[in-house]
Short mmCIF file of C-alpha atoms in Angstrom, two decimals:
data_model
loop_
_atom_site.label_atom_id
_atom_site.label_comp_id
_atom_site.label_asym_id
_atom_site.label_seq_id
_atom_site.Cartn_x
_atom_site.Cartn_y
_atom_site.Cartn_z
CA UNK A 1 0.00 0.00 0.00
CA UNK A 2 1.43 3.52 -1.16
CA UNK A 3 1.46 5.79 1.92
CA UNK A 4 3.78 8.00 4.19
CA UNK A 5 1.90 8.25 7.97
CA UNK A 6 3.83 11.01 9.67
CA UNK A 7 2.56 11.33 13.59
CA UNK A 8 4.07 14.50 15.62
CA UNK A 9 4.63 13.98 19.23
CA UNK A 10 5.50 16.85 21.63
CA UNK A 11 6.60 16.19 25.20
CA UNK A 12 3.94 19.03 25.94
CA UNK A 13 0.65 20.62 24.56
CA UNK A 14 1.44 23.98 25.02
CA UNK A 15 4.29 26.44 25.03
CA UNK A 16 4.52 28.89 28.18
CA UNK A 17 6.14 32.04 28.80
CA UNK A 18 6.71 33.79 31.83
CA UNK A 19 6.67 37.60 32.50
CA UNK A 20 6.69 40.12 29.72
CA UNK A 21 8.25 39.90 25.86
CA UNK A 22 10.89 41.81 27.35
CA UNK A 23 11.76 39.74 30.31
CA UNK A 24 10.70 36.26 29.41
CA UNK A 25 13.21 33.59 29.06
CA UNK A 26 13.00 31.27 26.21
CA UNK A 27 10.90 27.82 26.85
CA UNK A 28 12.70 24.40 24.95
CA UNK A 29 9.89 22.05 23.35
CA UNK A 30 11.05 18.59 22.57
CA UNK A 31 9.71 15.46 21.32
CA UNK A 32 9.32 12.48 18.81
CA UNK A 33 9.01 12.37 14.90
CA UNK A 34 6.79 8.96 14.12
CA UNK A 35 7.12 7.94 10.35
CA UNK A 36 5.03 5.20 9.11
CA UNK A 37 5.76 3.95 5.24
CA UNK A 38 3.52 1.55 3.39
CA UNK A 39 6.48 1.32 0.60
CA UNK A 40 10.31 1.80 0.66
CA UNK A 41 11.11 5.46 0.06
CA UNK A 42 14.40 7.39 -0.21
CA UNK A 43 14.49 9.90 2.05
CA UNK A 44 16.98 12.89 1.53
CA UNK A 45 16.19 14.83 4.86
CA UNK A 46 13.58 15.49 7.43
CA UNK A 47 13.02 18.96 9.00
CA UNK A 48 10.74 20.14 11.85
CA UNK A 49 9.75 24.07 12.19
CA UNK A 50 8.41 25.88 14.78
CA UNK A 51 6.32 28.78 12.53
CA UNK A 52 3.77 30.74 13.14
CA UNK A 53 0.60 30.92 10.51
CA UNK A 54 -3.16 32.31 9.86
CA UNK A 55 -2.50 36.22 9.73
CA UNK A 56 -5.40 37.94 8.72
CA UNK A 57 -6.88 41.43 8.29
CA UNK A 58 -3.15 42.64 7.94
CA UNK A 59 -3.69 42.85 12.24
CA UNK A 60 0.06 42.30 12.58
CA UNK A 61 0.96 43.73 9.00
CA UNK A 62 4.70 44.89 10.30
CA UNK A 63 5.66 41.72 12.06
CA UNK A 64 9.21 43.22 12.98
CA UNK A 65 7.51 45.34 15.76
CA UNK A 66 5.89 42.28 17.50
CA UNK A 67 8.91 39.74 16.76
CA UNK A 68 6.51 37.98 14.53
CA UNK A 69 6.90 35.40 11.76
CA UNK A 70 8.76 33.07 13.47
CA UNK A 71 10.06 30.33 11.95
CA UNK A 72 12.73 28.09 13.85
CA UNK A 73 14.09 25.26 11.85
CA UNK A 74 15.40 22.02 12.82
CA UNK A 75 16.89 19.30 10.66
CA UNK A 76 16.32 15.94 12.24
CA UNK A 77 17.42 14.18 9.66
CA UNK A 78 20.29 14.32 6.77
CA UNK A 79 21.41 11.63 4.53
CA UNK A 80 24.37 14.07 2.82
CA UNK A 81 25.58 13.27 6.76
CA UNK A 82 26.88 9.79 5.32
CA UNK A 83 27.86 11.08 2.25
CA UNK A 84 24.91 9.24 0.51
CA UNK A 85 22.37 11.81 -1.96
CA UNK A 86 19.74 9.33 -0.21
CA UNK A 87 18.80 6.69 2.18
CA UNK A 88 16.34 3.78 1.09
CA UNK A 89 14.15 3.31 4.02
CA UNK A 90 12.03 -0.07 3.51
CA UNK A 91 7.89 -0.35 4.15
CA UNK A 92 7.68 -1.88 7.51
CA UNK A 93 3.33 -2.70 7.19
CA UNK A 94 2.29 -2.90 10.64
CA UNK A 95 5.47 -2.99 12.33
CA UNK A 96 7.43 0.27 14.59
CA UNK A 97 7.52 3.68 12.86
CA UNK A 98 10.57 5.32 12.00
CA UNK A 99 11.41 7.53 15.38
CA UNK A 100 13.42 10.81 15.36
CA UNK A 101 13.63 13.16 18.22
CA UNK A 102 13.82 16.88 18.18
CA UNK A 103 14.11 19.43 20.64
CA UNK A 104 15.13 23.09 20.02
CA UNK A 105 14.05 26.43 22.25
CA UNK A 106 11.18 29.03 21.53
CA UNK A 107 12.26 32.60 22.26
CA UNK A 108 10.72 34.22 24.76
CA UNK A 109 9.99 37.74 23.01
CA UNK A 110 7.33 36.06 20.39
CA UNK A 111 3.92 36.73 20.57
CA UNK A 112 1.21 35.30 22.48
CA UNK A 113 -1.62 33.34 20.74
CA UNK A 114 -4.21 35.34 19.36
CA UNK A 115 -7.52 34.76 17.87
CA UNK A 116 -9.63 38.34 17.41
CA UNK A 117 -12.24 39.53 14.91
CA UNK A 118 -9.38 41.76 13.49
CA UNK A 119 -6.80 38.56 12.81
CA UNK A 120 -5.31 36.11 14.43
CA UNK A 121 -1.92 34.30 15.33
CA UNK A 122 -1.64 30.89 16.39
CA UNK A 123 1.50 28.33 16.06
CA UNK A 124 2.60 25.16 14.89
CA UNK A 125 5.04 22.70 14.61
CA UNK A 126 5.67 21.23 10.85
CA UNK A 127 7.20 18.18 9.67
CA UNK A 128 8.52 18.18 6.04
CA UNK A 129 9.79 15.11 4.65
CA UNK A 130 12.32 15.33 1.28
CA UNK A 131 12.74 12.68 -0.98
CA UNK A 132 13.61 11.70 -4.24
CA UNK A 133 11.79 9.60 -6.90
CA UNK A 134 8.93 10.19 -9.57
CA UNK A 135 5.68 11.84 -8.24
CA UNK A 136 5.16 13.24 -5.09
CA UNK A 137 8.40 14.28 -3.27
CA UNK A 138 7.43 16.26 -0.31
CA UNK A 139 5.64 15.17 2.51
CA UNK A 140 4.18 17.67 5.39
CA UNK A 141 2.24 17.58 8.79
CA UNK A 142 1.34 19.86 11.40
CA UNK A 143 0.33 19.89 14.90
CA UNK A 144 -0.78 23.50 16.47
CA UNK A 145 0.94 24.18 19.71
CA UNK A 146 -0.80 27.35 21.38
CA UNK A 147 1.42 30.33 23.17
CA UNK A 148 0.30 31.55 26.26
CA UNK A 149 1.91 34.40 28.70
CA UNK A 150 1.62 34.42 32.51
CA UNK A 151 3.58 36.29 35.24
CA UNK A 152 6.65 35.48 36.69
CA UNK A 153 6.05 34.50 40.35
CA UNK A 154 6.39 37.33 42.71
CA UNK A 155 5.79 39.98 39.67
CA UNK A 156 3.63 42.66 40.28
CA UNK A 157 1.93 41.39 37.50
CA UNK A 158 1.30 38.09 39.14
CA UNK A 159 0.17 40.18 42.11
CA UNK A 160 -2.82 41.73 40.59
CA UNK A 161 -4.26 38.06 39.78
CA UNK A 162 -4.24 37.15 43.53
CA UNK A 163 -6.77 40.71 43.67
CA UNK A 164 -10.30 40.52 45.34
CA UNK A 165 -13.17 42.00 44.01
CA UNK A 166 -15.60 44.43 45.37
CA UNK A 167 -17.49 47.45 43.75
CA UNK A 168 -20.11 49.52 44.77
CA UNK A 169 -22.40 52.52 43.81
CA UNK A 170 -25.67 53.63 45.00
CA UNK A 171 -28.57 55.81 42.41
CA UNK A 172 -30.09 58.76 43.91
CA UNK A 173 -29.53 57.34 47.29
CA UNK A 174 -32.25 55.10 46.87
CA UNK A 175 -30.33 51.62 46.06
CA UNK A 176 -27.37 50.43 46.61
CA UNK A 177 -25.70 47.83 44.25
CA UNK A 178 -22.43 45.65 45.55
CA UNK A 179 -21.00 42.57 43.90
CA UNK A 180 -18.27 40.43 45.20
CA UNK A 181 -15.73 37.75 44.42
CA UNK A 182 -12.86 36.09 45.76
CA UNK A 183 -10.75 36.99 43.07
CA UNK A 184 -10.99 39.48 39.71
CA UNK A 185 -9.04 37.26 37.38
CA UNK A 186 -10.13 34.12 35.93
CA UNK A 187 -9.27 31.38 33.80
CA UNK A 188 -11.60 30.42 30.54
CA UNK A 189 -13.26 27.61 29.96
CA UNK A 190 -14.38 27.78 33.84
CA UNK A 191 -17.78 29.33 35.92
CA UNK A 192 -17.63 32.80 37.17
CA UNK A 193 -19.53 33.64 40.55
CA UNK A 194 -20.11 36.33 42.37
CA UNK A 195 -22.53 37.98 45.04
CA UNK A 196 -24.98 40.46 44.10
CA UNK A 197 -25.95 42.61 46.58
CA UNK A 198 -29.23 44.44 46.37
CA UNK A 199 -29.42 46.96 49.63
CA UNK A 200 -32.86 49.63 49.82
CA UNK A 201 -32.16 52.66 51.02
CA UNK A 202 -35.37 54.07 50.27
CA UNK A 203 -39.03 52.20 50.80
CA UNK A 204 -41.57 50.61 48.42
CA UNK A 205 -39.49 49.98 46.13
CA UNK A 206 -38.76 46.60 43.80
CA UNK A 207 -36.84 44.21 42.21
CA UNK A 208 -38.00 43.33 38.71
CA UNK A 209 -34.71 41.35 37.53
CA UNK A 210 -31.21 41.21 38.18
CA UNK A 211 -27.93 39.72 35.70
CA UNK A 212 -24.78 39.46 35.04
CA UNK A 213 -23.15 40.37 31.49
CA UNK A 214 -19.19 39.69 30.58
CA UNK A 215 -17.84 41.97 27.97
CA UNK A 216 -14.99 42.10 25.87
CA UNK A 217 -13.72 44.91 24.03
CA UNK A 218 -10.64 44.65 21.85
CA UNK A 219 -8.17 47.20 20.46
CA UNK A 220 -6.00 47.04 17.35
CA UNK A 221 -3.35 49.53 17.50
CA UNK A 222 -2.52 48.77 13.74
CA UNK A 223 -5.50 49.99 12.22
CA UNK A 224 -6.65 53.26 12.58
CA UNK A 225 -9.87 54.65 11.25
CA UNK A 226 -10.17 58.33 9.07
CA UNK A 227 -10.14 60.29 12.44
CA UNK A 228 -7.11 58.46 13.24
CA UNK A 229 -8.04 56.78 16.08
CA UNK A 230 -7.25 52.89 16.69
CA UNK A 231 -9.88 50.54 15.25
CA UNK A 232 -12.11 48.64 18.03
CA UNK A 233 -14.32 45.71 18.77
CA UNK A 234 -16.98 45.30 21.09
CA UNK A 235 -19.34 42.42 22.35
CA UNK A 236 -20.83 40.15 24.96
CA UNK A 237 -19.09 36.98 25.35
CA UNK A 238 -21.80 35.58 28.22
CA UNK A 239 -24.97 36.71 30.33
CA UNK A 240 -27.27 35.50 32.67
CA UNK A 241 -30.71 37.08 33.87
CA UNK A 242 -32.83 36.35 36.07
CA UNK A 243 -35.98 37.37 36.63
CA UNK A 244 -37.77 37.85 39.96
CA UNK A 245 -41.10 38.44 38.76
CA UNK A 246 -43.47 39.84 35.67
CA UNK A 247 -42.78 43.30 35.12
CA UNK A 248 -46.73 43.50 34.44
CA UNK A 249 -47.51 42.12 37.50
CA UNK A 250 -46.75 44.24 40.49
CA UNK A 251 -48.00 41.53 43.33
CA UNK A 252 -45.64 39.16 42.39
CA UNK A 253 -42.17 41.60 42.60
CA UNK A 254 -39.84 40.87 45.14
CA UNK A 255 -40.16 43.53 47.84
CA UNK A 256 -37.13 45.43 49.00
CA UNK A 257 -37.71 45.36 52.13
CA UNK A 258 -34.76 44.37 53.19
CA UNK A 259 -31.39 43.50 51.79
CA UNK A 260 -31.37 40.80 48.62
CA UNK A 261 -28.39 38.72 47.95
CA UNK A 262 -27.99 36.49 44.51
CA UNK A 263 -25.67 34.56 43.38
CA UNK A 264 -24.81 34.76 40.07
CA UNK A 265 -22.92 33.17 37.64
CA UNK A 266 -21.68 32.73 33.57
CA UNK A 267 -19.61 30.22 32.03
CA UNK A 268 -16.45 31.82 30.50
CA UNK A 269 -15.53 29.39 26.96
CA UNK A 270 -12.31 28.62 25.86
CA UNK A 271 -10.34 30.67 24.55
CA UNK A 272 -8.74 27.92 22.15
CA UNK A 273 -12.13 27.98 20.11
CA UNK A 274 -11.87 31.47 19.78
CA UNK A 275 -14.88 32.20 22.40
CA UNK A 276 -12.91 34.52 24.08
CA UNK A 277 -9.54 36.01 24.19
CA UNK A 278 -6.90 36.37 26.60
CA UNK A 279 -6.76 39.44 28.84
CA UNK A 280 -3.72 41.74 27.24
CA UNK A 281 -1.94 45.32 26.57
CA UNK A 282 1.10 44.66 23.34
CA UNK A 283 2.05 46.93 21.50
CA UNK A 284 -0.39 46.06 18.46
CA UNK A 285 -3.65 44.46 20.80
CA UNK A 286 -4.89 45.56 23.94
CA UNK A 287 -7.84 43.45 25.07
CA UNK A 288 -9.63 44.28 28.62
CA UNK A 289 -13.22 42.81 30.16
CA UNK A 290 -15.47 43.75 32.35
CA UNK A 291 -18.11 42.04 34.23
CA UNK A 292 -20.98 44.26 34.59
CA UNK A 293 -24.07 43.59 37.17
CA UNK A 294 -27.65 45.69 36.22
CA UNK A 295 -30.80 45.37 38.37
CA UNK A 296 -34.05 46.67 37.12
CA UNK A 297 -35.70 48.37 40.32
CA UNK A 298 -39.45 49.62 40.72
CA UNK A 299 -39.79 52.84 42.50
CA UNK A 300 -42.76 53.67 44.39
CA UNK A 301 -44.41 55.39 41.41
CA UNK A 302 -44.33 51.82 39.35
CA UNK A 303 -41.42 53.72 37.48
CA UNK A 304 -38.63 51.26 36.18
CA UNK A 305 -35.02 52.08 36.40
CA UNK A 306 -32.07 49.80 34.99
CA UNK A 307 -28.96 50.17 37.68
CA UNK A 308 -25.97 48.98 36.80
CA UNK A 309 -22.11 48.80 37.93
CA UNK A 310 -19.16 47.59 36.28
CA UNK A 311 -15.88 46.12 37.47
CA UNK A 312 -12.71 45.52 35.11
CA UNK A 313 -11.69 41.96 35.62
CA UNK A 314 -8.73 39.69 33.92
CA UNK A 315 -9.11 36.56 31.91
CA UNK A 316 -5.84 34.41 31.55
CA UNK A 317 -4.81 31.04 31.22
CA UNK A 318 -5.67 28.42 34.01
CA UNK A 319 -1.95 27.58 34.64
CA UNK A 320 -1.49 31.44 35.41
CA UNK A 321 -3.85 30.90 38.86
CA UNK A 322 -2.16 27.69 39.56
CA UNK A 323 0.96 29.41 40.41
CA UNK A 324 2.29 28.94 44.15
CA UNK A 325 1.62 31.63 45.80
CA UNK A 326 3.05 31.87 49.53
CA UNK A 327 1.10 29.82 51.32
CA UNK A 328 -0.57 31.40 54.57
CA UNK A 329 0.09 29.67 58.02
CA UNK A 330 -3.13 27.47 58.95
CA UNK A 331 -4.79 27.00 62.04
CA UNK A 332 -3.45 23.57 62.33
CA UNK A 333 0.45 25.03 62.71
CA UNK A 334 -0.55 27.39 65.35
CA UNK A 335 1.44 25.07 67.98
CA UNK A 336 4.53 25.89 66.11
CA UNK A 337 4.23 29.73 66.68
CA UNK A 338 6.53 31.56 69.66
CA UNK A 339 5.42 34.30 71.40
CA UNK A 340 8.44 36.41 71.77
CA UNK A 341 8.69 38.76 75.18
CA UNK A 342 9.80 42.80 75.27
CA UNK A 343 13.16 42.91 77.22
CA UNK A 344 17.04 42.10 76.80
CA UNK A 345 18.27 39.76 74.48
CA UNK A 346 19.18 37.39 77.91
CA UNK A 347 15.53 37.18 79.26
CA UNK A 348 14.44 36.11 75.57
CA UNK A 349 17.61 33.38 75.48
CA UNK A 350 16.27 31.90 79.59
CA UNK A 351 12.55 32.21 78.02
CA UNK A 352 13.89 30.22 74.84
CA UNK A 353 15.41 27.32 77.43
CA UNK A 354 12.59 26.44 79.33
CA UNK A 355 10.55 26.00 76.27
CA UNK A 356 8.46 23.02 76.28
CA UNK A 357 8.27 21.15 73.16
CA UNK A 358 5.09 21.69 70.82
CA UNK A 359 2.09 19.30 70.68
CA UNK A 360 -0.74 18.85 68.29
CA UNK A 361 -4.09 19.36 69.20
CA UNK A 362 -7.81 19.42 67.43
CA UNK A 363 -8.96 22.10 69.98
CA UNK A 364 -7.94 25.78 70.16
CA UNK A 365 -4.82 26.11 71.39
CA UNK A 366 -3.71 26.93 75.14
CA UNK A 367 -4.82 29.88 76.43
CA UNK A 368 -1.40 32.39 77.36
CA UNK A 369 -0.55 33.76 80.70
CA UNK A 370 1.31 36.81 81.96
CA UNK A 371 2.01 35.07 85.30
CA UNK A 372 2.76 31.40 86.09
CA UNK A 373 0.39 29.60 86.44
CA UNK A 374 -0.03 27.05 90.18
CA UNK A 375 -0.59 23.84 88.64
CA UNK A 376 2.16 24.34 85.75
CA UNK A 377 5.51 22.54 86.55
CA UNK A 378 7.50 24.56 83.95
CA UNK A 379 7.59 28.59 84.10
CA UNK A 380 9.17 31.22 82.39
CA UNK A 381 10.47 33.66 84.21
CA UNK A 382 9.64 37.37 82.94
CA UNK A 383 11.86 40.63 83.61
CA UNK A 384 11.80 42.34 86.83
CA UNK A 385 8.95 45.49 86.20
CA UNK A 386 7.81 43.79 82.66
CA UNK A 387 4.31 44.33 82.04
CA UNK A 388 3.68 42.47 78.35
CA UNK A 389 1.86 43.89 75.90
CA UNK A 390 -0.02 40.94 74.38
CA UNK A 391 -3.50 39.93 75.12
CA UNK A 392 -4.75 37.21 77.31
CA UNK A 393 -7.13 34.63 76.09
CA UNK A 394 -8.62 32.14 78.50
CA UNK A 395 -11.09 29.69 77.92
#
C-alpha cells in the first residue's frame, strides 16, 4: 500500500512564557518524529519548524515590531551526513515507525496566541519530509501548539491576579448595588460567581430582575480609522438574567424590604475555540473585560429604572492561577508559633530554654498567661517590672 503516515509527538501541549516579551526567558519544546511507510522510500532529509501561521486582516501587517513570523528550523534528519544523496528506508506494514527526536528552544519575546475579529496568530510545529523519486516528493504535517503568557512569580503582574473583588455605587440614594468575588481574574473555559448585593435605602421599592453580562472589548493599535483613532471591537461573550417576577404584575415583585443577595454566575468558553480572548496590553492588541451587574428596580411610582455597575476583571490562562503563591500559616500550625517577650536579648535566650516542646491538638490552642500559672511545673520567668503587651485569652 502507497502511503507515508507522519505522527508528531510533543513532550507538551502547550508552550509557556513567563513575565513580559521583554523579560521572558525562552521555553525548549522537545519530542518524537513517528514515520510510518507503506512502501520503501528514499528519504533525503527530514526537518521540523516551529512557525507561526493564519494572519489575517493585515492585524500584525509589520511583524518586525511584535517579533513575529517566526520560523525556527530544525533538521532531524540528513542523509548528505553519510555522504549518501539518499537513504532507502524499507515499508515496515504494521510494524514500529521510524522515530526521530527533536528538541530546540522558543524565544521568549514572540507573541502570544491570538484569535480576534481583526486577525489572528496561532502556532505550529511542521514536519517536512524530502525525498527523491517520480511523483510526489514532499511530505508535510502539522500539529498547532498554542502560546500563552503568565507572570513570573512574585511579579507585580502576578500580584494583581491574587486581587479581590468588590465594587459599589448607589442611584439617587435610593439603592445600593455591591457585587463580590474572591478573586478578579479568571481562567476560561471555567464558571464565574459572584454575590450580588441588592441593599434599599429608600421604601416601596422593587426588584424586577437582576444579571450578570461579561464583555470584551478589543483594540487594534494597527488599524486606525479616518479620524485616526485605533480601530475597536466590542461584544458580549456571556450573560445571565434572572428574573424575579413579571414586570406587568406588580404583586408578584420581590419587595425590598430588606437586603437581597444572589448569586450569580456565567460560564467563561475557551479561549482555544476562539470564544474569548486572553486578557492583554502589546504593542499592536490591547484586550480588557469587564463584568458588569444591572438590576431593574421599581420605584414607588411603578417607574422602572435599569442600575448597573461595572468592574474591570482579567481573563488568563488556568496555569497562570495555579501558580504557588506563599502559602498562609493554617490554624493547624498554630502550635509551632513563639510568642516572643519585650526585654534584653538574655531574658528572651532563659525564656527560649525552658521552652516546652510543641504538641498537636484538634482544639484551640492553650490559652497564654502573663504570670505562672499554680498547677504548671514549667515557668518562664519574665523581667523584673515587665508588664507584656499581648493579650490574654482564656477559655
Amino acid at each position: 500500500m502507497f502511503y507515508v503516515r507522519t505522527e508528531i509527538v510533543p513532550d507538551i501541549s502547550h508552550v509557556v512564557l513567563r513575565g513580559l516579551p521583554s523579560e521572558a526567558s525562552g521555553q525548549s519544546i522537545s519530542g518524537r518524529v513517528l514515520i510510518r511507510l507503506g512502501h520503501s522510500l528514499k528519504v533525503k532529509r527530514i526537518t521540523i519548524a516551529f512557525q507561526s501561521v493564519d494572519v489575517h486582516k493585515h492585524q500584525f501587517s509589520k511583524q518586525s515590531s511584535m517579533k513575529g513570523g517566526v520560523l525556527i528550523q530544525q533538521s532531524i534528519f540528513d542523509a548528505t551526513n553519510s555522504g549518501q544523496d539518499f537513504t532507502l528506508w524499507p515499508a515496515i506494514p504494521g510494524g514500529d515507525p521510524q522515530e526521530l527526536p527533536f528538541s530546540f528552544a522558543i524565544p521568549g519575546y514572540i507573541h502570544e496566541t491570538v484569535r480576534t475579529g481583526f486577525g489572528c496568530i496561532a502556532y505550529e510545529l511542521k514536519v517536512t519530509i524530502h525525498s527523491r523519486g517520480f511523483g510526489i516528493n514532499t511530505w508535510t504535517q502539522t500539529q498547532r501548539i498554542p502560546v500563552y503568557r503568565v507572570p513570573i512569580e512574585g511579579s507585580p503582574w502576578a500580584m494583581t491576579l491574587a486581587d479581590s473583588m468588590c465594587v459599589q455605587a448607589d442611584w439617587l440614594g435610593a439603592v445600593e448595588l455591591q457585587m463580590l468575588s474572591d478573586c478578579a481574574s479568571f481562567a476560561d473555559n471555567t464558571k464565574l460567581s459572584v454575590r450580588a448585593i441588592v441593599r434599599p435605602l429608600q421604601k416601596y421599592q422593587m426588584l424586577a430582575e437582576i444579571g450578570l453580562r461579561l464583555h470584551e472589548k478589543v483594540h487594534c493599535k494597527t488599524i486606525r480609522d479616518r479620524f485616526g483613532d485605533c480601530r475597536s471591537s466590542e461584544r458580549v461573550v456571556c450573560d445571565y438574567l434572572q428574573k424575579t417576577c413579571d414586570l406587568n404584575d406588580s404583586l408578584q415583585m420581590v419587595p425590598l424590604d430588606l437586603e437581597r443577595c444572589f448569586d450569580l454566575s456565567v460560564d467563561i468558553p475557551s479561549a482555544t475555540a476562539g470564544g474569548i480572548q486572553y486578557s492583554m496590553n502589546t504593542a499592536r492588541l490591547w484586550v480588557t473585560h469587564e463584568l458588569i451587574l444591572s438590576a431593574t428596580v421599581i420605584d414607588k411610582n411603578q417607574h422602572a429604572h435599569m442600575l448597573r455597575i461595572s468592574a474591570p476583571i482579567q481573563i488568563v490562562p488556568g496555569i497562570a492561577l495555579e501558580a504557588s503563591f506563599a502559602e498562609l500559616p493554617t490554624y493547624s500550625k498554630s502550635c509551632f508559633d513563639r510568642l516572643l517577650l519585650g526585654g534584653t536579648a538574655e531574658n528572651v535566650l532563659e525564656a527560649e530554654h525552658v521552652e516546652q516542646e510543641p504538641s498537636w491538638h484538634s482544639s484551640p490552642p492553650p490559652a497564654f498567661f502573663a504570670e505562672p500559672q499554680n498547677n504548671s511545673d514549667t515557668t518562664t520567668a519574665l523581667p523584673p517590672g515587665y508588664e507584656p503587651s499581648f493579650v490574654s485569652f482564656t477559655n
